Structure formats: C-alpha cells, structure tokens
Coordinates of C-alpha atoms in Angstrom, one line a residue:
M37 CA 74.6 14.8 246.8
K38 CA 73.1 13.6 249.9
F39 CA 72.4 15.7 253.2
Q40 CA 72.6 13.9 256.2
T41 CA 71.9 15.1 259.9
G42 CA 75.8 15.6 261.2
V43 CA 76.9 17.1 257.7
N44 CA 77.6 20.1 256.9
A45 CA 74.6 21.2 254.2
T46 CA 76.5 24.6 253.4
A47 CA 79.9 22.7 251.7
I48 CA 78.6 23.9 248.1
A49 CA 77.1 26.8 249.2
P50 CA 79.5 29.2 251.2
V51 CA 78.4 32.3 250.4
N52 CA 76.7 34.2 254.0
P53 CA 73.6 33.4 255.4
W54 CA 73.9 29.5 254.1
G55 CA 77.4 30.4 255.8
M56 CA 75.0 29.5 259.4
V57 CA 75.1 26.0 259.6
P58 CA 77.9 24.9 261.7
A59 CA 79.3 21.4 262.2
L60 CA 76.6 19.3 263.8
G61 CA 77.0 16.6 265.8
N62 CA 73.3 15.8 266.9
L63 CA 69.7 15.8 265.7
D64 CA 68.7 18.4 267.6
A65 CA 71.0 21.4 266.9
Y66 CA 70.5 20.3 262.9
I67 CA 66.9 21.6 263.8
T68 CA 67.9 24.5 265.4
A69 CA 70.4 25.1 262.6
V70 CA 68.6 24.7 259.7
N71 CA 65.5 27.0 260.7
R72 CA 67.7 29.3 260.9
L73 CA 67.8 29.6 257.5
P74 CA 66.0 32.1 255.9
M75 CA 63.6 31.4 253.1
L76 CA 63.8 32.8 249.5
T77 CA 61.0 34.7 248.3
L78 CA 59.4 34.0 244.9
E79 CA 62.5 35.8 242.9
E80 CA 64.5 34.3 244.4
E81 CA 63.4 31.0 243.8
Q82 CA 62.7 31.6 240.6
T83 CA 66.1 33.1 239.7
Y84 CA 67.9 29.8 240.7
A85 CA 65.8 27.8 239.4
R86 CA 66.9 29.2 235.7
Q87 CA 70.1 29.0 236.8
L88 CA 69.8 25.1 238.1
R89 CA 68.3 24.7 234.7
D90 CA 70.0 26.0 232.3
H91 CA 73.8 26.1 233.1
N92 CA 73.2 23.3 236.0
S93 CA 73.9 25.5 238.9
V94 CA 75.0 23.7 241.8
D95 CA 75.1 26.7 244.1
A96 CA 71.9 27.6 242.9
A97 CA 70.6 23.9 243.8
G98 CA 72.2 24.5 247.1
R99 CA 70.5 27.5 248.2
L100 CA 66.7 25.9 247.1
V101 CA 67.1 22.9 249.2
L102 CA 68.7 24.6 252.3
S103 CA 66.3 26.8 251.8
H104 CA 63.4 24.1 252.7
L105 CA 65.1 21.8 254.3
R106 CA 62.7 23.1 257.2
L107 CA 60.3 21.5 255.4
V108 CA 61.5 18.6 255.5
V109 CA 61.7 18.2 259.1
S110 CA 58.3 19.7 258.8
V111 CA 56.6 16.6 257.4
S112 CA 59.0 14.2 259.6
R113 CA 57.3 14.7 262.3
Q114 CA 54.1 13.2 261.2
Y115 CA 55.3 10.1 260.7
L116 CA 56.8 10.0 264.5
G117 CA 54.4 7.7 265.3
Y118 CA 55.9 4.5 263.7
G119 CA 58.4 4.4 265.6
L120 CA 61.6 5.3 263.1
P121 CA 63.8 7.6 263.8
Q122 CA 63.1 10.5 262.9
G123 CA 67.2 12.0 262.0
D124 CA 66.4 8.7 259.7
L125 CA 62.6 10.3 258.1
I126 CA 64.6 13.3 257.7
Q127 CA 67.6 11.9 255.7
E128 CA 65.0 10.1 253.4
G129 CA 62.9 13.1 252.8
N130 CA 66.2 15.2 252.0
V131 CA 66.4 12.6 249.5
G132 CA 63.0 13.2 248.2
L133 CA 63.9 17.2 248.0
M134 CA 66.5 16.6 246.4
K135 CA 64.8 14.9 243.5
A136 CA 62.4 17.5 243.4
V137 CA 65.0 20.2 243.0
K138 CA 66.0 18.9 240.2
R139 CA 63.4 18.3 238.6
F140 CA 61.3 21.5 239.8
D141 CA 60.7 23.4 236.4
P142 CA 60.1 27.9 237.8
E143 CA 57.7 28.1 234.0
Q144 CA 54.7 26.0 235.8
G145 CA 53.7 29.2 237.8
V146 CA 54.0 26.6 241.3
R147 CA 56.3 27.3 244.2
L148 CA 59.1 25.0 245.1
V149 CA 57.4 24.0 248.9
S150 CA 54.2 22.8 246.8
Y151 CA 56.2 20.9 244.1
A152 CA 58.5 19.3 246.7
L153 CA 56.3 18.3 249.4
H154 CA 54.8 15.0 247.4
W155 CA 58.4 14.5 246.4
I156 CA 59.2 14.4 250.3
K157 CA 56.0 12.4 251.8
A158 CA 56.6 9.7 248.2
E159 CA 60.5 9.1 249.8
I160 CA 59.2 9.4 253.8
H161 CA 56.3 6.4 252.1
E162 CA 59.1 5.0 250.6
Y163 CA 60.8 4.3 253.6
I164 CA 58.6 3.5 256.0
L165 CA 56.8 1.1 254.3
K166 CA 60.7 -1.0 254.1
N167 CA 61.4 -0.5 257.7
W168 CA 58.8 -0.7 259.7
R169 CA 58.0 -4.5 259.1
M170 CA 60.5 -6.7 258.2
V171 CA 57.7 -8.6 256.0
K172 CA 55.9 -5.3 253.9
V173 CA 52.5 -4.8 254.7
A174 CA 51.2 -2.6 251.9
T175 CA 51.8 -3.5 248.1
T176 CA 49.0 -2.1 245.6
K177 CA 48.6 1.7 245.8
A178 CA 45.1 1.1 247.5
Q179 CA 46.8 -0.5 250.0
R180 CA 49.5 2.2 250.9
K181 CA 46.6 4.3 250.8
L182 CA 45.0 2.2 253.6
F183 CA 48.8 1.9 255.6
F184 CA 49.3 5.6 255.8
N185 CA 45.3 6.8 256.9
L186 CA 44.3 3.1 259.2
R187 CA 45.9 5.2 262.2
S188 CA 45.1 9.0 261.2
M189 CA 41.7 7.8 261.2
K190 CA 41.4 5.5 264.0
Q191 CA 42.5 8.3 266.4
G192 CA 39.3 10.4 265.0
F193 CA 37.3 7.8 265.7
K194 CA 38.4 8.1 269.3
T195 CA 38.6 11.5 269.7
D196 CA 34.7 11.5 268.5
A197 CA 33.9 9.1 271.3
M198 CA 35.7 11.1 274.3
E199 CA 33.5 13.9 272.5
D200 CA 30.2 12.1 272.9
G201 CA 30.9 10.8 276.3
A202 CA 31.5 6.6 275.4
T203 CA 34.6 5.0 276.0
H204 CA 36.2 3.4 272.3
R205 CA 37.6 0.2 271.9
D206 CA 41.1 -0.9 270.6
T207 CA 40.1 -2.2 267.5
L208 CA 37.2 -0.6 265.1
S209 CA 33.8 -1.3 264.7
N210 CA 31.6 -2.6 262.0
A211 CA 30.2 0.7 261.2
E212 CA 33.6 2.2 261.4
I213 CA 34.9 -0.5 259.2
D214 CA 32.5 0.3 256.7
M215 CA 32.9 3.7 257.0
M216 CA 36.9 3.6 256.5
A217 CA 36.4 0.8 254.0
E218 CA 34.3 2.9 251.4
Q219 CA 36.3 6.0 252.4
L220 CA 39.7 5.2 251.4
N221 CA 37.8 3.0 248.0
V222 CA 39.4 -0.3 249.3
K223 CA 36.9 -4.0 250.3
R224 CA 35.7 -4.3 254.4
E225 CA 38.9 -7.3 254.5
E226 CA 41.2 -5.3 253.2
V227 CA 40.8 -3.0 256.5
M228 CA 40.4 -5.7 258.8
E229 CA 42.8 -7.2 257.6
M230 CA 45.3 -4.1 257.1
E231 CA 44.3 -3.4 261.3
T232 CA 45.2 -7.0 262.3
R233 CA 48.1 -6.7 260.7
M234 CA 49.2 -3.1 261.8
S235 CA 48.9 -4.3 265.9
G236 CA 50.4 -7.1 265.6
G237 CA 54.4 -6.1 267.5
D238 CA 57.3 -7.0 266.2
V239 CA 58.7 -11.0 267.5
L240 CA 62.3 -12.0 268.0
L241 CA 63.6 -14.9 266.4
D242 CA 65.9 -15.6 268.2
P243 CA 65.8 -13.4 271.5
S244 CA 68.1 -13.2 274.2
P245 CA 69.1 -15.3 276.8
S246 CA 67.1 -13.7 280.3
D247 CA 68.2 -12.9 283.3
D248 CA 68.8 -15.8 284.8
G249 CA 71.1 -17.2 282.0
E250 CA 67.8 -19.4 280.5
Q251 CA 68.0 -19.5 276.5
A252 CA 64.4 -17.7 275.8
F253 CA 62.1 -19.8 273.3
G254 CA 61.1 -18.1 270.2
P255 CA 59.9 -19.1 267.0
I256 CA 63.3 -19.8 265.3
A257 CA 63.3 -23.4 268.0
Y258 CA 60.2 -24.2 266.2
L259 CA 61.0 -21.9 262.5
A260 CA 63.8 -24.0 261.7
D261 CA 63.7 -27.1 259.6
A262 CA 66.9 -29.1 259.9
A263 CA 66.0 -31.8 257.0
H264 CA 65.5 -29.1 254.0
E265 CA 69.2 -27.8 255.3
P266 CA 71.6 -27.4 252.0
T267 CA 74.2 -29.6 253.5
A268 CA 71.3 -32.1 256.0
M269 CA 69.9 -32.8 252.4
I270 CA 73.7 -33.3 250.4
E271 CA 74.5 -35.8 253.7
S272 CA 71.3 -37.3 253.1
H273 CA 70.8 -37.9 249.6
Q274 CA 74.8 -39.4 249.7
R275 CA 73.7 -41.9 252.3
D276 CA 71.0 -43.4 250.5
V277 CA 72.5 -43.9 247.2
L278 CA 75.2 -45.6 249.4
A279 CA 73.1 -47.4 250.9
S280 CA 71.5 -48.7 247.8
D281 CA 74.0 -48.3 244.3
G282 CA 76.7 -48.0 247.0
I283 CA 76.3 -51.6 248.4
A284 CA 75.6 -53.3 245.1
A285 CA 78.9 -52.1 243.7
A286 CA 81.2 -53.2 247.2
L287 CA 79.2 -57.1 247.0
N288 CA 80.6 -57.3 243.2
S289 CA 83.8 -56.5 244.5
L290 CA 83.0 -59.8 246.4
D291 CA 83.5 -63.6 245.3
E292 CA 81.1 -65.4 245.9
R293 CA 81.2 -67.0 248.8
S294 CA 82.3 -63.9 250.6
R295 CA 79.0 -62.2 249.5
R296 CA 77.1 -64.8 250.3
I297 CA 78.5 -64.6 253.5
V298 CA 77.9 -60.9 254.2
E299 CA 74.3 -61.6 253.0
E300 CA 73.4 -63.9 255.5
R301 CA 75.4 -62.5 258.0
W302 CA 74.2 -58.8 258.2
L303 CA 71.7 -57.9 254.9
K304 CA 69.3 -61.2 254.6
V305 CA 65.7 -60.5 257.5
N306 CA 63.5 -63.5 256.9
D307 CA 60.0 -63.1 257.6
D308 CA 60.0 -63.6 261.0
G309 CA 62.0 -60.3 261.7
S310 CA 65.4 -62.4 262.3
G311 CA 68.2 -62.6 260.8
G312 CA 70.2 -65.2 258.1
M313 CA 72.8 -68.1 258.8
T314 CA 74.9 -67.9 262.2
L315 CA 78.6 -68.6 261.3
H316 CA 78.0 -72.5 263.2
E317 CA 75.4 -72.5 260.1
L318 CA 77.1 -71.4 257.5
A319 CA 80.5 -73.1 258.9
A320 CA 78.7 -76.6 258.4
E321 CA 77.6 -75.8 254.5
Y322 CA 81.0 -75.2 253.7
K323 CA 82.4 -77.8 256.0
V324 CA 85.0 -74.9 257.7
S325 CA 85.0 -73.4 261.3
A326 CA 83.2 -71.2 262.3
E327 CA 86.2 -69.3 262.9
R328 CA 87.6 -69.4 259.3
I329 CA 83.9 -68.2 258.4
R330 CA 84.2 -65.3 260.6
Q331 CA 87.9 -64.7 259.6
I332 CA 86.3 -64.2 255.7
E333 CA 83.7 -62.0 257.1
V334 CA 86.4 -59.8 258.3
A335 CA 88.3 -59.3 255.0
A336 CA 84.3 -59.1 253.6
M337 CA 83.8 -56.0 255.5
K338 CA 87.8 -54.6 254.6
K339 CA 87.0 -55.3 251.2
M340 CA 84.2 -53.6 251.3
K341 CA 84.4 -50.4 252.9
K342 CA 87.1 -49.4 250.0
A343 CA 84.8 -50.0 247.7
L344 CA 82.0 -48.2 249.3
V345 CA 84.9 -45.0 249.9
E346 CA 86.1 -44.7 246.5
Y347 CA 82.3 -45.0 245.4
A348 CA 82.1 -42.3 246.5

C-alpha cells in the first residue's frame, strides 16, 4: 500500500471525515488537503492500532496513516536543501510512515508520531543518498551521519560568524573541521573529504550542443575507451588470429612455388628495410617470364583469401 501525491488517499477509508481529501493534481493541493485532516486522540490511535494488530484492519491502517501525513510533509521540508523534488521526498516519507504503522505496537506506551518519525527520516535519508549524486557519497553509518549534519553545522558556523561581525568563508577552517570531527566522532580527513564531495557540482557526461550549434565538450569525450569496447576487442582479437594462425593456414594451402612467391613478394623484410625479390628476379630463378610470376602471385592470393574466409 503506497500513498502518492496526486492520489486519493481516502480510498481505503471512505467514511467521513476522511473524505476531505479530494482527487489531487498538484503538490500544493495535496499539502493543503492533508493539513485539513484531523489528528487522532490517544484513545483513537490505540483503538485503531489494536484493530490493525489483532484483525489486520485495512481501514484502521488507513486512518493511522492519513492522520500522520502532515508529519511527513513537515519532515520533508527539512531536506529541501538537497535539490530533490519535495513531492518525491514526501512519497518516500509516506513509505516510511506506512512501515511504521505496520510495526507499531500500542502497548509500548509511545505515541505513533514519535515512533514514525524514525521510519520517515530513514526512508528519506536512503532516497537522498541514492539520488543526490550518481555516485554514493556516504556508505558507513558514521559517513551518513556526517553527510546529513555537515550542511546544518556549516550553516551554524556561518550564523555565529555573522553575529560576531566577521565574514565567513565557504570552506571550513581548521578549527571548525576539528570541532565537527569531534562532535560527530569521525576522522578529520573524513570531514574534509565529505565537504569536498558535497561542494562539487554535477557534471553532464554528454552535454547538449550550444546555441550556435557547436558540440559542447564533456567528460564522455575522454572517459570513453574505444580500445576496450567489447565489439572492438573481439574484432581486434580476430584480426590478430588471422594475421598469425590464419595466414599460416592459408600459406599451407599453396604449393611450394606459389608459397615462396607470396612470401618473397609480401612477407619478407630484409634487415635494411627492403622487401624480398622482384618479379624479374623470381622470373629469372624459375626461368619463366615476369608476367607468369605475376599470374601465379594473383592466383595464389585468391586461394589464400578463400582459405582465410574458411578459417575465420
């Protein structure tokens, strides 16, 4: 069961006052609608929670979820600084709210709002980590804590500096780095690395052409390695095989005279860089005309070409 912005959330609880949520078409209408939904009293909350736990009541689950949708909206506002759509943050928070409702035990003496807060933030945190950058910026528990506290702590340093009448730099000072590392129980180097990674902007791998029609230069131009593209690697391997084993097999298909003519004319290289024997030199050796040597060479090349095709 997943509540989305733009979906009639009262589908599972049609009894008033839950019918106050209309069919929605935009985020502002959704926020306005959920803020009109009444809150549950402690007795109502425990009653619905027991109905869900003991009888798996979908209607009770819907009432618990709907009465806390405003909490998700409130939490989502805390994460708008990451540049992700608030509608997406709300949707992920709603997933966390529904997980909390499913696991909520009314006998623990805790209100659902306190219990659900952890689940809502956990889902939003996970969404931000997966989507804020193409490459994850936080993996360990300590790094995640640093990721979500770095921005707020930097803002606090900036506010303090303004109150003292001093100008604050965009980068952290050594004292601020040490203070942050101590408070968050991480290494100083991790604070510096996380700040560098968070301050870097996203770069398009393949930017679109400029207004004048010229192709913009992007990382894709130098990141792509054509030599290791799978098709190119296969073709290169096939050429290497044909140039070695294939040529040897094709030469073995020739008679001795034709093979020697081909080797002298195409494969032999002397120490001084010159090639093998000329047509006239071969003609003199075999006591035939140069034209006859050329005919034998052409016939031999055709036979080798056929042998290479069969070998490939």
